Structure formats: structure tokens, C-alpha cells
Short mmCIF file of C-alpha atoms in Angstrom, two decimals:
data_model
loop_
_atom_site.label_atom_id
_atom_site.label_comp_id
_atom_site.label_asym_id
_atom_site.label_seq_id
_atom_site.Cartn_x
_atom_site.Cartn_y
_atom_site.Cartn_z
CA MET A 904 -20.80 -4.86 -5.62
CA THR A 905 -17.52 -5.37 -3.40
CA THR A 906 -16.35 -3.64 -0.72
CA ILE A 907 -13.05 -3.50 1.07
CA PRO A 908 -13.39 -3.00 4.52
CA ARG A 909 -11.00 -1.05 7.16
CA SER A 910 -8.15 -2.84 8.75
CA PRO A 911 -6.23 -0.86 11.34
CA ARG A 912 -2.76 -1.49 9.68
CA LEU A 913 -4.09 1.19 6.34
CA LEU A 914 -3.99 3.54 9.23
CA VAL A 915 -0.39 2.35 10.19
CA LEU A 916 1.01 2.39 6.73
CA SER A 917 -0.52 6.03 5.67
CA THR A 918 1.05 7.01 8.86
CA ALA A 919 4.18 5.73 7.82
CA LEU A 920 4.34 6.97 4.59
CA PHE A 921 3.28 10.35 5.71
CA ALA A 922 6.14 10.31 8.02
CA VAL A 923 8.94 9.56 5.21
CA VAL A 924 7.74 12.53 3.25
CA GLY A 925 7.83 14.46 6.59
CA VAL A 926 11.48 13.40 7.08
CA ALA A 927 12.86 13.61 3.76
CA LEU A 928 11.60 17.46 3.79
CA LEU A 929 13.19 18.05 7.20
CA GLY A 930 16.71 17.02 5.75
CA MET A 931 16.89 20.15 3.66
CA PRO A 932 18.88 23.23 4.44
CA HIS A 933 17.80 25.61 6.85
CA GLY A 934 16.06 28.82 4.46
CA GLN A 935 16.09 26.90 1.27
CA GLN A 936 12.42 26.50 -0.58
CA PRO A 937 11.12 22.97 -0.37
CA PRO A 938 9.80 21.58 -3.87
CA ALA A 939 6.31 21.05 -4.37
CA PRO A 940 4.84 19.21 -1.68
CA ALA A 941 3.53 15.39 -2.52
CA ALA A 942 0.29 14.20 -2.28
CA SER A 943 0.18 11.67 0.29
CA LEU A 944 -1.45 8.08 -0.38
CA PRO A 945 -5.49 7.56 0.98
CA ALA A 946 -6.18 5.51 3.74
CA HIS A 947 -8.45 3.19 2.38
CA ALA A 948 -9.14 1.68 -1.24
CA THR A 949 -12.85 2.71 -1.91
CA THR A 950 -14.05 5.35 0.29
CA ASP A 951 -10.74 7.29 2.12
CA PRO A 952 -10.74 10.73 1.55
CA SER A 953 -6.91 11.84 0.52
CA LEU A 954 -4.48 13.04 3.13
CA ALA A 955 -2.74 15.70 1.41
CA THR A 956 0.49 16.70 2.68
CA PRO A 957 0.48 20.07 4.09
CA ALA A 958 3.56 22.63 2.50
CA PRO A 959 6.03 23.14 5.31
CA THR A 960 7.09 26.57 6.13
CA THR A 961 10.54 27.96 6.91
CA ASP A 962 11.21 31.10 9.17
CA ALA A 963 13.92 33.42 7.21
CA PRO A 964 16.85 34.86 9.32
CA ALA A 965 17.05 37.65 11.29
CA VAL A 966 18.37 40.49 9.62
CA GLY A 967 22.50 40.70 9.99
CA THR A 968 22.44 36.90 11.31
CA PRO A 969 23.48 34.29 8.91
CA ALA A 970 21.39 31.36 8.18
CA SER A 971 22.97 28.33 9.69
CA THR A 972 23.39 24.98 7.56
CA PRO A 973 23.17 21.76 9.01
CA ALA A 974 26.03 19.14 8.49
CA ALA A 975 23.31 16.72 6.66
CA SER A 976 21.87 18.24 3.75
CA THR A 977 19.99 15.49 2.50
CA PRO A 978 17.53 13.01 3.26
CA ALA A 979 18.59 9.25 4.66
CA ALA A 980 19.27 6.95 2.49
CA GLY A 981 16.36 4.94 1.28
CA GLN A 982 14.06 7.44 2.11
CA SER A 983 12.20 9.37 -0.92
CA ALA A 984 8.76 11.98 -1.11
CA LEU A 985 5.55 10.38 -2.68
CA PRO A 986 4.39 11.31 -6.16
CA PRO A 987 1.53 13.10 -6.41
CA HIS A 988 -1.31 11.75 -7.25
CA GLY A 989 -2.03 11.43 -11.28
CA GLU A 990 1.60 10.94 -11.75
CA GLY A 991 0.92 7.49 -13.36
CA THR A 992 3.11 4.64 -14.00
CA ALA A 993 5.93 7.07 -13.47
CA GLY A 994 5.42 7.32 -10.29
CA ASP A 995 5.14 3.57 -8.96
CA ALA A 996 8.52 3.31 -8.32
CA ALA A 997 8.53 6.42 -5.66
CA VAL A 998 5.70 4.37 -4.09
CA GLN A 999 7.15 1.18 -4.02
CA LYS A 1000 10.53 2.59 -2.23
CA ALA A 1001 8.39 4.62 0.09
CA LEU A 1002 6.58 1.24 1.47
CA GLU A 1003 10.08 -0.59 1.69
CA ALA A 1004 11.78 2.34 3.44
CA ALA A 1005 8.87 2.38 5.97
CA TRP A 1006 8.49 -1.57 6.44
CA PRO A 1007 11.86 -2.77 6.24
CA PRO A 1008 12.05 -6.88 5.19
CA ASP A 1009 11.39 -9.26 7.60
CA LEU A 1010 10.28 -12.26 5.60
CA PRO A 1011 12.36 -15.08 3.92
CA SER A 1012 12.36 -14.19 0.25
CA GLY A 1013 10.59 -17.19 -0.51
CA ASP A 1014 7.59 -16.46 1.52
CA ALA A 1015 7.56 -12.91 0.35
CA ARG A 1016 7.66 -14.15 -3.27
CA GLU A 1017 4.67 -16.38 -2.63
CA LEU A 1018 2.78 -13.80 -0.51
CA LEU A 1019 3.24 -10.81 -3.27
CA ALA A 1020 2.03 -13.30 -5.93
CA ALA A 1021 -1.09 -14.05 -3.93
CA GLY A 1022 -1.79 -10.98 -2.64
CA ARG A 1023 -1.71 -9.41 -5.97
CA ASP A 1024 -4.15 -12.03 -7.59
CA LEU A 1025 -6.46 -11.56 -4.56
CA LEU A 1026 -6.75 -7.84 -5.23
CA ARG A 1027 -7.63 -8.28 -8.79
CA ALA A 1028 -10.28 -11.10 -7.98
CA ASP A 1029 -11.63 -8.45 -5.25
CA ALA A 1030 -11.86 -5.45 -7.41
CA THR A 1031 -12.28 -6.69 -11.25
CA GLY A 1032 -13.97 -9.91 -10.54
CA ILE A 1033 -11.11 -11.80 -12.21
CA GLY A 1034 -10.00 -14.84 -10.63
CA ARG A 1035 -12.32 -15.11 -7.96
CA ALA A 1036 -12.93 -18.73 -8.66
CA HIS A 1037 -9.14 -19.54 -7.83
CA TRP A 1038 -10.09 -18.60 -4.42
CA PRO A 1039 -13.29 -20.48 -3.11
CA ALA A 1040 -12.67 -20.14 0.46
CA VAL A 1041 -12.04 -16.11 0.19
CA PHE A 1042 -14.81 -15.66 -2.81
CA PRO A 1043 -17.83 -18.39 -2.29
CA ALA A 1044 -20.05 -19.29 -4.75
CA SER A 1045 -22.48 -16.23 -3.49
CA ARG A 1046 -19.74 -13.26 -4.14
CA GLN A 1047 -18.56 -14.92 -7.27
CA GLY A 1048 -21.79 -13.45 -9.16
CA LEU A 1049 -21.66 -9.93 -7.61
CA ALA A 1050 -20.63 -7.37 -10.05
CA PRO A 1051 -17.04 -5.82 -9.42
CA ALA A 1052 -16.45 -3.03 -8.09
CA PHE A 1053 -13.82 -2.04 -10.87
CA ALA A 1054 -13.17 -2.05 -14.27
CA THR A 1055 -10.22 -4.17 -15.64
CA ALA A 1056 -9.40 -1.17 -18.19
CA ARG A 1057 -7.57 1.07 -15.50
CA PHE A 1058 -6.74 -1.53 -12.63
CA ARG A 1059 -3.11 -0.87 -11.72
CA ILE A 1060 -1.24 -2.27 -8.63
CA GLN A 1061 1.41 0.61 -7.93
CA ALA A 1062 3.57 -1.19 -5.32
CA ALA A 1063 3.22 -3.92 -2.90
CA ILE A 1064 5.04 -5.51 0.25
CA ALA A 1065 4.79 -8.55 2.04
CA ARG A 1066 5.70 -8.19 6.04
CA ARG A 1067 5.12 -10.34 9.28
CA ASP A 1068 1.97 -9.76 10.86
CA GLY A 1069 2.90 -10.10 14.62
CA SER A 1070 3.94 -13.25 14.65
CA PRO A 1071 6.64 -15.87 12.31
CA ASP A 1072 2.79 -17.86 11.18
CA LYS A 1073 1.38 -14.39 10.26
CA ALA A 1074 1.61 -12.30 7.18
CA ALA A 1075 0.11 -9.42 5.80
CA VAL A 1076 0.35 -8.02 1.96
CA HIS A 1077 0.17 -4.29 1.93
CA LEU A 1078 -0.79 -3.06 -1.41
CA VAL A 1079 -1.33 0.29 -3.29
CA TRP A 1080 -3.13 0.51 -6.24
CA ALA A 1081 -5.24 2.53 -8.74
CA GLY A 1082 -8.79 1.75 -10.77
CA MET A 1083 -11.72 3.44 -11.91
CA ASP A 1084 -15.17 2.52 -10.40
CA ARG A 1085 -18.36 1.61 -11.96
CA GLY A 1086 -19.03 5.17 -11.76
CA GLY A 1087 -16.11 6.40 -13.94
CA THR A 1088 -14.10 7.84 -11.41
CA PHE A 1089 -10.37 6.80 -11.81
CA THR A 1090 -8.49 7.53 -8.07
CA ASP A 1091 -4.73 6.10 -7.52
CA GLY A 1092 -3.09 5.29 -4.27
CA ARG A 1093 -5.57 3.54 -2.80
CA ILE A 1094 -4.35 0.85 0.29
CA THR A 1095 -5.86 -2.53 0.70
CA ASP A 1096 -4.33 -5.45 3.21
CA TRP A 1097 -4.66 -8.98 2.97
CA HIS A 1098 -3.90 -11.33 5.75
CA PHE A 1099 -2.45 -14.60 5.56
CA THR A 1100 -1.64 -17.45 7.95
CA ARG A 1101 0.85 -20.41 7.29
CA THR A 1102 -0.65 -23.63 7.35
CA ASN A 1103 0.89 -27.54 7.09
CA THR A 1104 -0.08 -29.50 3.96
CA LEU A 1105 -0.49 -33.40 4.16
CA LYS A 1106 3.30 -33.47 2.46
CA GLY A 1107 4.32 -31.70 5.67
CA ALA A 1108 5.13 -28.62 3.59
CA SER A 1109 4.23 -25.29 4.38
CA ALA A 1110 1.89 -22.84 2.74
CA TRP A 1111 0.28 -19.58 2.95
CA THR A 1112 -3.36 -19.17 3.63
CA PRO A 1113 -5.69 -16.30 2.75
CA GLN A 1114 -7.92 -15.26 5.53
CA PRO A 1115 -11.55 -14.43 4.50
CA ARG A 1116 -13.04 -11.20 4.98
CA THR A 1117 -14.93 -10.76 8.13
#
């Protein structure tokens, strides 16, 4: 059974998404009842507990004192609340929007496309076993025969972004996904990071190389 280790950036990603929800709720007029709280994403792909967003409370104005109304009554552009767990494919667009709002783009479009394609492929190979042979440096022969931890039937990548990872020659692909483990438990909102470094080929071109799990 494969395991997907923790990365410190996973906690940063979960915190950033949690902050997006909080800012959106703070933008509501004072005294207005907020909508039902959205569930935030779990901190890890396989074993992390869900971080439920607590329901905010508002203080009722004193008798005879009108409630004040802030100048801006709508959330800032680009910010959105996360959908509840179990929303299905209908909520994936909101998850993608929240990721992009939490982490503005910082890579050239060509690099981002290459990294996203590789990150999606690597996650699918790691979780379901499909395509491991395409990545021998990440999945050596000793690992390719391991039984996959997740079924292929309900595996789904909900959202993904590629961003720099501390320097122009390092990048990380952050993925949010759903899957059913071999025990039959289906969970969405799982989070996985794949890290890459830029390398030069023999012809002078550059390419992004995934880093093996440690």
C-alpha cells in the first residue's frame, strides 16, 4: 500500500484556504446571518482529519441602536468559500478558485502547463498504480509491484495549481483530489504536493524533473 507523506507546504495550503473562507465571511454586513459554514480541506491525502470551518457568530445590536453597515458588503474579488464535503464535481470549480486566490500565479504559462500535467500524472500513478512505469525515477521496480492504495473508479482530481517553490528553478504542484481507499471509504478534499527541479537536457533545453519521495 502506498503512502503519501506529509509536507510542510500542505499545512500552509490548508491554512491559506481556511483564510479565504474567513475573509469572505467577514465581508458580510453586520447582523446578517451567514450561510451554512463550508467544510475546509483536510491537511493530508490519506490520514489527515478534516478541518471543519466553525460557524461565525454575530452580536445583536443594543436596543435602540441601529446596526452599522460597512462600506463594502461583498467579499473581495477572487475570493470564494469552499464547497462542503460530498459536493461532487459541482464543487470542484470553487476549490480551484480558492486555490488560485490563495496562491497567485508566479510561473510562465508554459512551465505551469508542463508541471500540472506531470503532477496530475504522478498523483494518479501514486494513488491508483496507473502509469508508474512512466516515472522510473519516482517509482522504481521495487515499488511498481505494490498494490495501489486507491481504486481507479472514483479517483478524481478536483483542483491543481503549479507555483514556484522558493526559487525560479524549483516548483511545487499542489493537488486537491478525491478517492476511495481499499477499505471502501471515499473521501474528497485530499491534498498532495509534488516537488520539481528544473534541469537542462543534452540539447540545451530545460525540463522539470519530479523529486522522489523521501
